[in-house]
PDB file of C-alpha atoms in Angstrom:
ATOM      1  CA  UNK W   1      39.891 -55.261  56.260  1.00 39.00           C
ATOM      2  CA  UNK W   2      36.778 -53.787  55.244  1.00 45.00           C
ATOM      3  CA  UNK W   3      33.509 -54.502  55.586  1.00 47.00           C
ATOM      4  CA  UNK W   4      33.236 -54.760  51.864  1.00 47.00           C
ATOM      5  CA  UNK W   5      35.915 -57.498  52.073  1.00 61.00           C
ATOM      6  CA  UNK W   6      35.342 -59.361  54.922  1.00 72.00           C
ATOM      7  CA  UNK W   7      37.479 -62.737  55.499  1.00 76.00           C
ATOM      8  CA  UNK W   8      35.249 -65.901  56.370  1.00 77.00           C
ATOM      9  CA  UNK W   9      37.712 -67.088  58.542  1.00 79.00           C
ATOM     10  CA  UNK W  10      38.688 -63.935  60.693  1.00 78.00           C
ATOM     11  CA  UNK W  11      34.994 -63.464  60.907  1.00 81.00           C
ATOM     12  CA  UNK W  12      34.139 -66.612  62.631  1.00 80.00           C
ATOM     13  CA  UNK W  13      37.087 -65.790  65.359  1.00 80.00           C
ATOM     14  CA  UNK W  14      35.967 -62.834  65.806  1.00 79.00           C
ATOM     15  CA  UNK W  15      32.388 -63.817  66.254  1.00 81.00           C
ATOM     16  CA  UNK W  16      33.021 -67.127  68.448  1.00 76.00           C
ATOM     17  CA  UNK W  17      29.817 -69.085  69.185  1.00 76.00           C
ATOM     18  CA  UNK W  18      28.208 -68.420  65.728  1.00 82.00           C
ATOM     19  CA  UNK W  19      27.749 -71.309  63.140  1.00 82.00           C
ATOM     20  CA  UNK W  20      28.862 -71.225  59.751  1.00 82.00           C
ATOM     21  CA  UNK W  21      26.144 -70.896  58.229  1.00 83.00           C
ATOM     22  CA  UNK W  22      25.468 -67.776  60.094  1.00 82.00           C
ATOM     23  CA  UNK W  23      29.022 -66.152  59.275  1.00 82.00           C
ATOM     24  CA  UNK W  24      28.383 -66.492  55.694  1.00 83.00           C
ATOM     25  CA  UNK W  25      24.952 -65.418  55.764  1.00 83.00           C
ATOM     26  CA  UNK W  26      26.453 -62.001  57.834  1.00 84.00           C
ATOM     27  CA  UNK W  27      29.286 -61.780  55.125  1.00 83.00           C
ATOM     28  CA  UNK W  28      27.070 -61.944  52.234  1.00 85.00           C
ATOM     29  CA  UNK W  29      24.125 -60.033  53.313  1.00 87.00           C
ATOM     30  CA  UNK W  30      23.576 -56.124  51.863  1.00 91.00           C
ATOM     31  CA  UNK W  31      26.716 -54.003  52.279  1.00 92.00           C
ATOM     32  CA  UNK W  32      26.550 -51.112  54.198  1.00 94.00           C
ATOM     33  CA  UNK W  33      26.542 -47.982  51.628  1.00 96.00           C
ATOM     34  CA  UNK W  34      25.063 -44.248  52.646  1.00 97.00           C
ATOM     35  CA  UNK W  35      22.113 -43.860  54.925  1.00 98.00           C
ATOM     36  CA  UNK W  36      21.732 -40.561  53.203  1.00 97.00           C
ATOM     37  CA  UNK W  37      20.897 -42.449  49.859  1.00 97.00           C
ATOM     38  CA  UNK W  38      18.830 -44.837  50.768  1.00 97.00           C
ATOM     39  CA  UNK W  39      17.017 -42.678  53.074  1.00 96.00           C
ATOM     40  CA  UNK W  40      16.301 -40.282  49.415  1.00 96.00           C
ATOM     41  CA  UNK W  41      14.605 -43.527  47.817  1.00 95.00           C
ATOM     42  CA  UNK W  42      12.291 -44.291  50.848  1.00 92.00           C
ATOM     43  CA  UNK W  43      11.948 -40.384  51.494  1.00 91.00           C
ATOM     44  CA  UNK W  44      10.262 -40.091  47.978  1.00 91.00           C
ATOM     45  CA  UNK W  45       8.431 -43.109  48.493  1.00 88.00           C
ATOM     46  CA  UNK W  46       6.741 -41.630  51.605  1.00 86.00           C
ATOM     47  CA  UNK W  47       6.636 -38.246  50.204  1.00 85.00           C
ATOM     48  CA  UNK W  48       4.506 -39.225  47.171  1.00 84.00           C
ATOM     49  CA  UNK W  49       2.560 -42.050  48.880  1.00 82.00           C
ATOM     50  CA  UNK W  50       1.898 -40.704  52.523  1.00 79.00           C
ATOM     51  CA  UNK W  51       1.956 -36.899  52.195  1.00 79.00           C
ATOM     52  CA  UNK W  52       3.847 -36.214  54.745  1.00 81.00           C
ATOM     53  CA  UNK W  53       7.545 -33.850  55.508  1.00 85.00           C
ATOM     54  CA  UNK W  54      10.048 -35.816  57.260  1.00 89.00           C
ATOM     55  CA  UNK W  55      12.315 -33.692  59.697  1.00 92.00           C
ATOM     56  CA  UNK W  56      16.181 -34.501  60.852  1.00 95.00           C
ATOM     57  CA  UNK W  57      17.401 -33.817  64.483  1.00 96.00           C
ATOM     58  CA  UNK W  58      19.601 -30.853  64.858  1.00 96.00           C
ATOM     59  CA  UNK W  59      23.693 -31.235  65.310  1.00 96.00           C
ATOM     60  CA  UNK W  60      23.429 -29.692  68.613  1.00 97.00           C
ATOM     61  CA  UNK W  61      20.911 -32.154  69.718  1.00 97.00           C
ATOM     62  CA  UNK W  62      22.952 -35.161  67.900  1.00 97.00           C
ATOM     63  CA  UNK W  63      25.829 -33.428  69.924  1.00 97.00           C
ATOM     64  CA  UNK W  64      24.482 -33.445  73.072  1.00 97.00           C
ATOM     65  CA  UNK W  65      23.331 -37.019  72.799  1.00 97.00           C
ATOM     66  CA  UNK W  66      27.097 -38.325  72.325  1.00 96.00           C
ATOM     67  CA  UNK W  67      28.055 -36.408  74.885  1.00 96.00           C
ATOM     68  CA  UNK W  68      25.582 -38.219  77.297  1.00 94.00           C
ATOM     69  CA  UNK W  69      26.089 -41.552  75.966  1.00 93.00           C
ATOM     70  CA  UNK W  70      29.156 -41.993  74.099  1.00 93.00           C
ATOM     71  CA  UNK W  71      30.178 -41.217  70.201  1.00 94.00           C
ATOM     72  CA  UNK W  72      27.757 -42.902  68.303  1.00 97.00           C
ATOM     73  CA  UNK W  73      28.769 -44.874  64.693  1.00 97.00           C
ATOM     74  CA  UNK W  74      28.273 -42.349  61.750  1.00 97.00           C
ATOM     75  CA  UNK W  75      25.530 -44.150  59.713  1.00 98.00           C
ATOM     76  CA  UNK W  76      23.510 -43.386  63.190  1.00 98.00           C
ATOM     77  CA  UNK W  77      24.604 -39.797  63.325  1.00 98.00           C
ATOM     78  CA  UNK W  78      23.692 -39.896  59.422  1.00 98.00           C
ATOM     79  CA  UNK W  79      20.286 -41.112  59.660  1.00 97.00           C
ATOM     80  CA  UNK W  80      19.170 -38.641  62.591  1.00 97.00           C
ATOM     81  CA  UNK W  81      20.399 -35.816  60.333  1.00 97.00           C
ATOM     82  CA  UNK W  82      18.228 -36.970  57.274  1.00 96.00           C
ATOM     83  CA  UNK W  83      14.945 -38.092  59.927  1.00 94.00           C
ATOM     84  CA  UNK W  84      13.648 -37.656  63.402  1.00 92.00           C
ATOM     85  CA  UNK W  85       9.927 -37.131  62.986  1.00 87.00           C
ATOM     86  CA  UNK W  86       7.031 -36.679  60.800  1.00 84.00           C
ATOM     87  CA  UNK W  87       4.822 -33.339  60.623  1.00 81.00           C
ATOM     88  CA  UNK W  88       1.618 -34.808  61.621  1.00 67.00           C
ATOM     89  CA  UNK W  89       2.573 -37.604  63.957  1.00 59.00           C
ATOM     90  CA  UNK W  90       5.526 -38.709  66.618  1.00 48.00           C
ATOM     91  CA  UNK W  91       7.480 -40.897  64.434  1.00 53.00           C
ATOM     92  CA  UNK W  92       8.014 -43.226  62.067  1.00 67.00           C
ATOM     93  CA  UNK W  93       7.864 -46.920  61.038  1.00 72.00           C
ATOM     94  CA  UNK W  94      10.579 -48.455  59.945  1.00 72.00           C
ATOM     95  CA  UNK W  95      10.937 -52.328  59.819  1.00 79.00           C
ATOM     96  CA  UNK W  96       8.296 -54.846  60.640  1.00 73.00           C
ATOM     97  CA  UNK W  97       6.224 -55.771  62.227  1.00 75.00           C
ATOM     98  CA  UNK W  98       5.996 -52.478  63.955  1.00 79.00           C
ATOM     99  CA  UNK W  99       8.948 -50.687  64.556  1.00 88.00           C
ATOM    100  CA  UNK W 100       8.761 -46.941  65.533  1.00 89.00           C
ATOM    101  CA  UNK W 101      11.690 -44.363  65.076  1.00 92.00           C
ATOM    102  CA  UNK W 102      12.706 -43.154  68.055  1.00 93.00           C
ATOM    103  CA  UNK W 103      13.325 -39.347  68.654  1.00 94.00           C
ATOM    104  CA  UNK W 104      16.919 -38.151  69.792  1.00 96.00           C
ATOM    105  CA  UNK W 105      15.167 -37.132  73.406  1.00 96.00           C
ATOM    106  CA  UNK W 106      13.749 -40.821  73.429  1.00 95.00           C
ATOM    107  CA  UNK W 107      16.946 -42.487  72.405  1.00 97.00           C
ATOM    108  CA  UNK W 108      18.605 -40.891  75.706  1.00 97.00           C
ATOM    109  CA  UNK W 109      16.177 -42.023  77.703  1.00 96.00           C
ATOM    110  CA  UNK W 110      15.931 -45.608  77.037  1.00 94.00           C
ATOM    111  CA  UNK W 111      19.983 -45.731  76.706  1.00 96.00           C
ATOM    112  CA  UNK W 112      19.822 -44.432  80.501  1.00 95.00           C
ATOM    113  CA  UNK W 113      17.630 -46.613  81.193  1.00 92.00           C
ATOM    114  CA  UNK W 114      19.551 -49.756  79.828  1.00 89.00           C
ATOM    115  CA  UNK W 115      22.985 -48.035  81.650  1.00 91.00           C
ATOM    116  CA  UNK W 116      20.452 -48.192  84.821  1.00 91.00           C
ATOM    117  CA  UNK W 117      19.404 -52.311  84.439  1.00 87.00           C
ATOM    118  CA  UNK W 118      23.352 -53.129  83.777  1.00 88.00           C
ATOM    119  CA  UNK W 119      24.671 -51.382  87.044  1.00 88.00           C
ATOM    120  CA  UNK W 120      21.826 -53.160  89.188  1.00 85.00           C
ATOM    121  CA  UNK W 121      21.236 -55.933  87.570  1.00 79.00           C
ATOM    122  CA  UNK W 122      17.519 -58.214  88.526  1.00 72.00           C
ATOM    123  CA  UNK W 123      19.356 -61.597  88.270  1.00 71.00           C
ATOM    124  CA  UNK W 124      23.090 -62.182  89.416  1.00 70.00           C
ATOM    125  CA  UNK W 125      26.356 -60.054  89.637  1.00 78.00           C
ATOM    126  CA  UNK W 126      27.142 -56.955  87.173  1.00 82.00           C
ATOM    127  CA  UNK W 127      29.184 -58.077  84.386  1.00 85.00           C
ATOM    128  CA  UNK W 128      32.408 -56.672  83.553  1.00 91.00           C
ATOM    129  CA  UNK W 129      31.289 -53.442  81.430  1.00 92.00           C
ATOM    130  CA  UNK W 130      34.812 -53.106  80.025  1.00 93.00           C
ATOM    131  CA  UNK W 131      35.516 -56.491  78.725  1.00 94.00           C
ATOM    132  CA  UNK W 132      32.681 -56.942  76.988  1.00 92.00           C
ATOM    133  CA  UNK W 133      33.189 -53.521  75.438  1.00 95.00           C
ATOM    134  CA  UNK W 134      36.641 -54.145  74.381  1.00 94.00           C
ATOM    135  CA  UNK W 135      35.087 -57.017  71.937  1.00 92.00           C
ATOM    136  CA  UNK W 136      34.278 -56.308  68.636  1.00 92.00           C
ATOM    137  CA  UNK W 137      30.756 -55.476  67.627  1.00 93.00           C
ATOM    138  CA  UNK W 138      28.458 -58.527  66.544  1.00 91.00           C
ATOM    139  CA  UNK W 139      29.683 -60.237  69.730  1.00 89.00           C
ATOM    140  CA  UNK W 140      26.817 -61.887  71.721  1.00 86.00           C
ATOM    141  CA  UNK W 141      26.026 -60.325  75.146  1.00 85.00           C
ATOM    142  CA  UNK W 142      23.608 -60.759  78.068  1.00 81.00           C
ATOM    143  CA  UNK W 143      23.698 -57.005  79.289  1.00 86.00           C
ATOM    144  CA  UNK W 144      22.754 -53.967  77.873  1.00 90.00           C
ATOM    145  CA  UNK W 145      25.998 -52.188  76.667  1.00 94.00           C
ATOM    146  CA  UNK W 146      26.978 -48.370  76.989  1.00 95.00           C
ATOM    147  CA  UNK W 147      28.482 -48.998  72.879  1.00 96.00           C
ATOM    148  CA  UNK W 148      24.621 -50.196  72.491  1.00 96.00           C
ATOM    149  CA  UNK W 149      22.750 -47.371  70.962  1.00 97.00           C
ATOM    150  CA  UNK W 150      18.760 -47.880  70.581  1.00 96.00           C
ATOM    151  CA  UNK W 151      16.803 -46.161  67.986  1.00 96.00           C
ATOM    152  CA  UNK W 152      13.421 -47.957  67.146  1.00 94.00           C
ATOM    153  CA  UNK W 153      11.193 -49.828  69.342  1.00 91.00           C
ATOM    154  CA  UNK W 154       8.266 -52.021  69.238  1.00 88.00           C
ATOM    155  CA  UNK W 155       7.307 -52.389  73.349  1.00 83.00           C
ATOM    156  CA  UNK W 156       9.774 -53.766  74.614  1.00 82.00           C
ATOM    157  CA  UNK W 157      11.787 -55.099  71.509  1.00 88.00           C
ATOM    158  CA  UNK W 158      14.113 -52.709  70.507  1.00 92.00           C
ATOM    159  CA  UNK W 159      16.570 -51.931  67.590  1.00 94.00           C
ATOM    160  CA  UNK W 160      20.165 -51.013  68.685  1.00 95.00           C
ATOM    161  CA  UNK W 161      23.200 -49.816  66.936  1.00 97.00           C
ATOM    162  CA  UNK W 162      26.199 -52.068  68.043  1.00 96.00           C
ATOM    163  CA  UNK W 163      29.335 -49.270  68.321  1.00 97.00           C
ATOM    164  CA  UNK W 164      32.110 -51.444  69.559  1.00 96.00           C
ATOM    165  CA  UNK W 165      35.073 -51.584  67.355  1.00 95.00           C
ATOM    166  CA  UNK W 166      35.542 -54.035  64.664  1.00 91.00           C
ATOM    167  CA  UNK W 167      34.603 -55.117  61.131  1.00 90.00           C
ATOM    168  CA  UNK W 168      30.570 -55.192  62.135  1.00 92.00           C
ATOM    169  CA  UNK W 169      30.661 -51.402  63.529  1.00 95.00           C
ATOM    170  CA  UNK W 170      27.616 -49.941  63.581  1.00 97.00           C
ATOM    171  CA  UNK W 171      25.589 -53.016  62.769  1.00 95.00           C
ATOM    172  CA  UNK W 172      21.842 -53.585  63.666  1.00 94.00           C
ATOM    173  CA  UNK W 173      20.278 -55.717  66.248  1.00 92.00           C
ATOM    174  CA  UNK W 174      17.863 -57.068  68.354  1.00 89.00           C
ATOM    175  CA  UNK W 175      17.368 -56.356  72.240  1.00 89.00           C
ATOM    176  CA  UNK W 176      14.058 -58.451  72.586  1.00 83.00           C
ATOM    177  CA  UNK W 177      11.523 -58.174  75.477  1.00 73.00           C
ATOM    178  CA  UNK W 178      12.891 -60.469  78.225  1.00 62.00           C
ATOM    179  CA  UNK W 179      15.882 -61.505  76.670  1.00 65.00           C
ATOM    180  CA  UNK W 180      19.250 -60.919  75.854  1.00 63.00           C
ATOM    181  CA  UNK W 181      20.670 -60.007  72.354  1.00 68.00           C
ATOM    182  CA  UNK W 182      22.474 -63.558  72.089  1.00 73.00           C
ATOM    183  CA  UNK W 183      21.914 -63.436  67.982  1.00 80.00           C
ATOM    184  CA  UNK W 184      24.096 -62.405  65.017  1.00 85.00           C
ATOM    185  CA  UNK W 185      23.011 -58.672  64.212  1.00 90.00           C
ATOM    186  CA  UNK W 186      20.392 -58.818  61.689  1.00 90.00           C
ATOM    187  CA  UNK W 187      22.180 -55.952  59.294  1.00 92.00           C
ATOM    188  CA  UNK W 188      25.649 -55.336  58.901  1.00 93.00           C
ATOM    189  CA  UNK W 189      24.984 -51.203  58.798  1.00 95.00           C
ATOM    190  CA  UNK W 190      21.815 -48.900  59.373  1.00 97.00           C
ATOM    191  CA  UNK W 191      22.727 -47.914  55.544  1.00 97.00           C
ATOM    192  CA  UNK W 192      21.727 -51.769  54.605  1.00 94.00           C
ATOM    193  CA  UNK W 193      18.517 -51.942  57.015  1.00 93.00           C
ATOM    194  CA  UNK W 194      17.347 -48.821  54.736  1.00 95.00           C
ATOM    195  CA  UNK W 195      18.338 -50.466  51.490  1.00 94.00           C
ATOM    196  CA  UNK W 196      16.815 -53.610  51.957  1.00 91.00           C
ATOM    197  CA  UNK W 197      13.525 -51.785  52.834  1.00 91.00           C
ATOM    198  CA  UNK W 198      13.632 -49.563  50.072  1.00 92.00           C
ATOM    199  CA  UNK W 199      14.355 -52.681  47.401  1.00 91.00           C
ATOM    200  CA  UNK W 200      10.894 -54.075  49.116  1.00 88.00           C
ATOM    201  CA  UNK W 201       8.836 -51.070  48.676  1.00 89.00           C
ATOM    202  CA  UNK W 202      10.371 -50.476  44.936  1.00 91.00           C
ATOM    203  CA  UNK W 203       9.934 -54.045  43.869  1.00 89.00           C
ATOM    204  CA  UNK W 204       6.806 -54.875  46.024  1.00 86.00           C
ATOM    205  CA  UNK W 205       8.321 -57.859  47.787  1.00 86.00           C
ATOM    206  CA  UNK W 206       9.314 -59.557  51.284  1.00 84.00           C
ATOM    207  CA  UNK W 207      12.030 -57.412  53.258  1.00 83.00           C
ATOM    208  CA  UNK W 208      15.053 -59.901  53.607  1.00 74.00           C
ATOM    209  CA  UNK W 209      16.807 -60.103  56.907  1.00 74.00           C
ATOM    210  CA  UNK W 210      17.880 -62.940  59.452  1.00 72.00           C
ATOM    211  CA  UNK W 211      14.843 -63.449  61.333  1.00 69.00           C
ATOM    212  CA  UNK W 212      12.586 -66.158  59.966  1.00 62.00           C
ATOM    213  CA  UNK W 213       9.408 -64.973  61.716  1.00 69.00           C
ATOM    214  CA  UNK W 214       9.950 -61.489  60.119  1.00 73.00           C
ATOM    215  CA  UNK W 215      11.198 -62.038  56.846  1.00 73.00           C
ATOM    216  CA  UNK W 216       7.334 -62.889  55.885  1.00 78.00           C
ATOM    217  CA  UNK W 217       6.435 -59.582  55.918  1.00 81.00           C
ATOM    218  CA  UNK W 218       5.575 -57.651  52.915  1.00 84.00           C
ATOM    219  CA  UNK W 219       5.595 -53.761  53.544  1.00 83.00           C
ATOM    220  CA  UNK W 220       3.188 -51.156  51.174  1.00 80.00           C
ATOM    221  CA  UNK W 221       1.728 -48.086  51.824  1.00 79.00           C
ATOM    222  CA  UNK W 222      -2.030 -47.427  52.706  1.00 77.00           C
ATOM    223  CA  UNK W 223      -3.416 -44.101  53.139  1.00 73.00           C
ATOM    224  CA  UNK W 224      -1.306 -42.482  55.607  1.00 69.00           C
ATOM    225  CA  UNK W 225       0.623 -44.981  56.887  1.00 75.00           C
ATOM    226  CA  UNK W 226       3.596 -47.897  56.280  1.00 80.00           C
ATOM    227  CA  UNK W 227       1.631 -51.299  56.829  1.00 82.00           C
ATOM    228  CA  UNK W 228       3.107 -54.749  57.002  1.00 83.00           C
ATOM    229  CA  UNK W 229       1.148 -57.519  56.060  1.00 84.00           C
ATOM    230  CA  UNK W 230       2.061 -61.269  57.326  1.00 81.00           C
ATOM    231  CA  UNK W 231       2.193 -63.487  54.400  1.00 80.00           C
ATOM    232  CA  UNK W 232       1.437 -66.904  54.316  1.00 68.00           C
TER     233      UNK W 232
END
Protein backbone atom coordinates (compact mmCIF):
# COMPACT_ATOMS: atom_id res chain seq x y z
CA UNK A 1 0.00 0.00 0.00
CA UNK A 2 1.03 3.34 -0.81
CA UNK A 3 0.52 6.43 0.42
CA UNK A 4 -1.07 7.40 -2.82
CA UNK A 5 -3.57 4.56 -2.20
CA UNK A 6 -4.27 4.44 1.18
CA UNK A 7 -7.22 2.01 2.47
CA UNK A 8 -9.83 3.82 4.85
CA UNK A 9 -10.17 0.91 6.75
CA UNK A 10 -6.46 -0.26 7.38
CA UNK A 11 -5.91 3.35 8.17
CA UNK A 12 -8.21 3.64 11.04
CA UNK A 13 -6.48 0.28 12.63
CA UNK A 14 -3.56 1.49 12.21
CA UNK A 15 -4.28 4.84 13.70
CA UNK A 16 -6.57 3.57 16.75
CA UNK A 17 -8.10 6.43 18.78
CA UNK A 18 -8.72 8.72 15.72
CA UNK A 19 -12.35 9.48 14.49
CA UNK A 20 -13.51 9.06 11.14
CA UNK A 21 -13.73 12.04 10.19
CA UNK A 22 -10.14 12.54 10.92
CA UNK A 23 -8.96 9.33 8.86
CA UNK A 24 -10.57 10.63 5.85
CA UNK A 25 -9.51 14.04 6.24
CA UNK A 26 -5.59 12.40 6.59
CA UNK A 27 -6.39 10.17 3.47
CA UNK A 28 -7.57 12.89 1.34
CA UNK A 29 -5.38 15.69 2.25
CA UNK A 30 -2.26 16.76 -0.36
CA UNK A 31 -0.16 13.75 -1.38
CA UNK A 32 3.24 13.73 -0.63
CA UNK A 33 5.22 14.45 -4.08
CA UNK A 34 9.08 15.94 -4.19
CA UNK A 35 10.30 18.41 -1.64
CA UNK A 36 12.75 19.34 -4.31
CA UNK A 37 9.78 20.68 -6.52
CA UNK A 38 7.91 22.37 -4.41
CA UNK A 39 10.77 23.84 -2.71
CA UNK A 40 11.68 25.41 -6.75
CA UNK A 41 8.09 27.16 -6.70
CA UNK A 42 8.50 28.79 -3.19
CA UNK A 43 12.38 29.26 -3.93
CA UNK A 44 11.39 31.61 -6.89
CA UNK A 45 8.78 33.10 -4.97
CA UNK A 46 11.31 34.25 -2.32
CA UNK A 47 13.95 34.85 -4.78
CA UNK A 48 11.96 37.46 -6.76
CA UNK A 49 9.96 38.84 -3.79
CA UNK A 50 12.54 38.88 -0.82
CA UNK A 51 15.97 39.13 -2.49
CA UNK A 52 17.52 36.83 -0.79
CA UNK A 53 19.96 33.22 -1.70
CA UNK A 54 18.75 30.30 0.09
CA UNK A 55 21.59 27.75 1.08
CA UNK A 56 21.22 23.69 1.63
CA UNK A 57 23.16 21.84 4.45
CA UNK A 58 26.04 19.81 3.28
CA UNK A 59 25.81 15.69 2.99
CA UNK A 60 28.45 15.41 5.50
CA UNK A 61 26.58 17.50 7.90
CA UNK A 62 23.10 15.65 6.90
CA UNK A 63 25.43 12.56 7.54
CA UNK A 64 26.57 13.26 10.69
CA UNK A 65 23.15 14.21 11.95
CA UNK A 66 21.73 10.53 11.22
CA UNK A 67 24.43 9.22 12.67
CA UNK A 68 23.64 11.05 16.02
CA UNK A 69 20.05 10.59 15.89
CA UNK A 70 18.93 7.92 13.72
CA UNK A 71 18.23 7.73 9.68
CA UNK A 72 15.99 10.36 9.05
CA UNK A 73 12.84 9.94 6.26
CA UNK A 74 14.13 11.16 2.77
CA UNK A 75 11.73 14.12 2.12
CA UNK A 76 13.73 15.47 5.43
CA UNK A 77 17.11 14.62 4.05
CA UNK A 78 15.61 16.26 0.72
CA UNK A 79 14.59 19.47 2.06
CA UNK A 80 17.97 20.15 4.08
CA UNK A 81 19.77 19.58 0.76
CA UNK A 82 17.60 22.22 -1.17
CA UNK A 83 17.55 24.84 2.32
CA UNK A 84 19.23 25.47 5.60
CA UNK A 85 19.60 29.22 5.80
CA UNK A 86 19.25 32.51 4.24
CA UNK A 87 22.32 34.93 3.34
CA UNK A 88 21.34 37.77 5.43
CA UNK A 89 19.58 36.20 8.36
CA UNK A 90 19.49 32.72 10.57
CA UNK A 91 16.64 31.09 8.96
CA UNK A 92 13.60 30.87 7.53
CA UNK A 93 9.79 30.97 7.94
CA UNK A 94 7.94 28.42 6.93
CA UNK A 95 4.28 27.84 8.13
CA UNK A 96 2.26 30.10 10.32
CA UNK A 97 1.99 31.76 12.52
CA UNK A 98 5.69 31.87 12.96
CA UNK A 99 7.55 28.98 12.27
CA UNK A 100 11.39 29.22 11.86
CA UNK A 101 13.60 26.61 9.92
CA UNK A 102 15.80 25.12 12.00
CA UNK A 103 19.56 24.65 11.06
CA UNK A 104 21.06 20.99 10.93
CA UNK A 105 23.34 22.07 14.22
CA UNK A 106 19.92 23.21 15.85
CA UNK A 107 17.97 20.17 14.86
CA UNK A 108 20.64 18.01 16.95
CA UNK A 109 20.33 19.92 19.68
CA UNK A 110 16.75 20.06 20.40
CA UNK A 111 16.48 16.15 19.31
CA UNK A 112 19.07 15.66 22.34
CA UNK A 113 17.31 17.52 24.20
CA UNK A 114 13.86 15.70 23.68
CA UNK A 115 16.10 12.10 24.02
CA UNK A 116 17.13 13.95 27.49
CA UNK A 117 13.16 14.78 28.83
CA UNK A 118 12.12 10.99 27.71
CA UNK A 119 14.92 9.18 29.79
CA UNK A 120 14.07 11.43 32.96
CA UNK A 121 10.90 12.14 32.60
CA UNK A 122 9.16 15.44 35.04
CA UNK A 123 5.90 13.46 35.64
CA UNK A 124 5.74 9.55 36.13
CA UNK A 125 7.77 6.45 34.90
CA UNK A 126 9.76 6.37 31.39
CA UNK A 127 7.68 4.83 28.83
CA UNK A 128 8.66 1.93 26.91
CA UNK A 129 10.91 3.65 24.05
CA UNK A 130 10.68 0.50 21.93
CA UNK A 131 7.05 -0.16 21.81
CA UNK A 132 6.02 2.92 20.97
CA UNK A 133 8.64 2.95 18.23
CA UNK A 134 7.65 -0.26 16.78
CA UNK A 135 4.10 1.54 15.90
CA UNK A 136 3.57 3.02 12.80
CA UNK A 137 4.01 6.72 12.31
CA UNK A 138 0.79 8.98 12.88
CA UNK A 139 0.34 7.05 16.14
CA UNK A 140 -0.45 9.36 19.14
CA UNK A 141 2.26 9.57 21.86
CA UNK A 142 2.94 11.34 25.17
CA UNK A 143 6.88 11.26 24.93
CA UNK A 144 9.20 12.66 22.75
CA UNK A 145 10.39 9.84 20.35
CA UNK A 146 14.06 9.07 19.08
CA UNK A 147 11.97 8.36 15.25
CA UNK A 148 10.75 12.13 16.11
CA UNK A 149 12.84 14.45 14.09
CA UNK A 150 12.26 18.39 14.75
CA UNK A 151 12.94 20.92 12.17
CA UNK A 152 10.99 24.28 12.74
CA UNK A 153 10.07 25.91 15.86
CA UNK A 154 8.01 28.65 17.15
CA UNK A 155 9.17 28.76 21.23
CA UNK A 156 8.32 26.01 22.36
CA UNK A 157 5.94 24.56 19.60
CA UNK A 158 7.78 22.63 17.36
CA UNK A 159 7.42 20.85 13.92
CA UNK A 160 8.64 17.18 13.85
CA UNK A 161 9.10 14.62 11.21
CA UNK A 162 7.37 11.33 12.40
CA UNK A 163 10.05 8.39 11.02
CA UNK A 164 8.45 5.29 12.35
CA UNK A 165 7.50 2.81 9.79
CA UNK A 166 4.23 2.71 8.11
CA UNK A 167 1.95 4.24 5.47
CA UNK A 168 2.28 7.99 7.24
CA UNK A 169 6.32 7.88 7.14
CA UNK A 170 7.72 10.95 7.29
CA UNK A 171 4.58 12.88 8.06
CA UNK A 172 4.41 16.34 9.85
CA UNK A 173 3.37 17.23 13.28
CA UNK A 174 2.90 19.09 16.18
CA UNK A 175 4.98 18.87 19.57
CA UNK A 176 3.18 21.90 21.31
CA UNK A 177 4.51 23.84 24.37
CA UNK A 178 3.36 21.82 27.41
CA UNK A 179 1.80 19.12 25.75
CA UNK A 180 2.02 16.02 24.11
CA UNK A 181 1.59 15.37 20.30
CA UNK A 182 -1.83 13.42 20.96
CA UNK A 183 -3.20 14.78 17.29
CA UNK A 184 -3.34 13.29 13.77
CA UNK A 185 -0.14 14.75 11.92
CA UNK A 186 -1.17 17.79 10.21
CA UNK A 187 0.61 16.70 6.64
CA UNK A 188 1.01 13.42 5.35
CA UNK A 189 4.83 14.37 3.92
CA UNK A 190 7.22 17.51 4.27
CA UNK A 191 6.74 17.42 0.24
CA UNK A 192 2.81 18.33 0.97
CA UNK A 193 3.56 20.99 3.88
CA UNK A 194 5.65 22.79 0.93
CA UNK A 195 2.93 22.34 -1.64
CA UNK A 196 0.18 23.53 0.22
CA UNK A 197 2.23 26.70 1.04
CA UNK A 198 3.30 27.28 -2.29
CA UNK A 199 -0.59 26.88 -3.76
CA UNK A 200 -1.23 29.84 -0.99
CA UNK A 201 1.43 32.14 -2.04
CA UNK A 202 0.61 31.41 -5.98
CA UNK A 203 -3.10 31.81 -5.59
CA UNK A 204 -3.06 34.39 -2.69
CA UNK A 205 -5.22 32.37 -0.33
CA UNK A 206 -5.54 30.61 3.26
CA UNK A 207 -2.85 27.71 3.74
CA UNK A 208 -5.07 24.52 4.33
CA UNK A 209 -4.07 22.15 7.05
CA UNK A 210 -5.80 20.41 10.16
CA UNK A 211 -5.57 22.99 12.68
CA UNK A 212 -8.57 25.28 12.86
CA UNK A 213 -6.80 28.13 14.69
CA UNK A 214 -4.14 28.14 11.88
CA UNK A 215 -5.85 27.52 8.83
CA UNK A 216 -6.95 31.43 9.05
CA UNK A 217 -3.85 32.52 8.09
CA UNK A 218 -3.14 34.08 4.84
CA UNK A 219 0.72 34.19 4.02
CA UNK A 220 2.30 37.18 1.42
CA UNK A 221 5.41 38.69 1.22
CA UNK A 222 6.38 42.24 2.55
CA UNK A 223 9.65 43.73 2.05
CA UNK A 224 12.04 41.29 3.28
CA UNK A 225 10.15 38.99 4.95
CA UNK A 226 7.19 36.01 4.83
CA UNK A 227 4.24 37.60 6.94
CA UNK A 228 1.07 35.89 8.03
CA UNK A 229 -1.83 37.81 8.56
CA UNK A 230 -4.88 36.42 10.87
CA UNK A 231 -8.00 36.71 8.97
CA UNK A 232 -11.21 37.24 10.26
Amino acid sequence: MTKADLDPAQIKNLLPGYGAAEVERLIKATRPSSVTRQWGRLSSIFTANLGVEYFGASDEAIAAAEASMGRWPAELRELYRCVERADHRRGMLLLPPQFELLSVAQVEKRHEFWAEVTRNPAFGSPIDVEAEMAKPAGTAVGAMLPGFIPFANDDADTLFVDARSGPFHGCVNLWPDADVARLPPIWRSLSAMLEDLAFALERNTTMSMRLSGWNRYQPYVEGDRLVWEALA
